[in-house]
Amino acid sequence: MIRYRFAFGALRPDRFWWSLVQMVYSLCLVTIQATFDSVYLRIYATALLLVAFSAMAFRLDPFKFKDVNTASLALTYALLVFLFISVAFVDQDMLGKEQLESARKAFGYLG
């Protein structure tokens, strides 16, 4: 295990597979940013991914030390708050009319 301490050193021994979860999270994050065209879809899909990832991290406590788990969750929740606040700063004049209409229609189904 000393040989792979760079990858698994911060994790609990029974949560060694959390490194794979973090890589899948990173891959999903990059895929969301690369595939979605709408700014709103990017923000809300990223927020949904963050909620799922933080729920798993909250339930599993993958790191050895409680302070590291708390800091990781606090930073994830701070990023989630930042994403929801950033929706207000999207310049709607820069969006195409069809993007704006599709976003409004999608949000209309949710409300």
GROMACS .gro file of C-alpha atoms in nm, residues 67-81:
model
   15
   67ASP     CA    1  -1.201   1.734   0.926
   68VAL     CA    2  -1.113   1.643   0.568
   69ASN     CA    3  -1.463   1.504   0.510
   70THR     CA    4  -1.616   1.820   0.656
   71ALA     CA    5  -1.395   2.050   0.449
   72SER     CA    6  -1.469   1.856   0.131
   73LEU     CA    7  -1.844   1.876   0.186
   74ALA     CA    8  -1.828   2.244   0.283
   75LEU     CA    9  -1.641   2.332  -0.036
   76THR     CA   10  -1.880   2.125  -0.246
   77TYR     CA   11  -2.181   2.301  -0.091
   78ALA     CA   12  -2.012   2.640  -0.145
   79LEU     CA   13  -1.968   2.554  -0.513
   80LEU     CA   14  -2.335   2.455  -0.528
   81VAL     CA   15  -2.442   2.790  -0.382
   0.00000   0.00000   0.00000
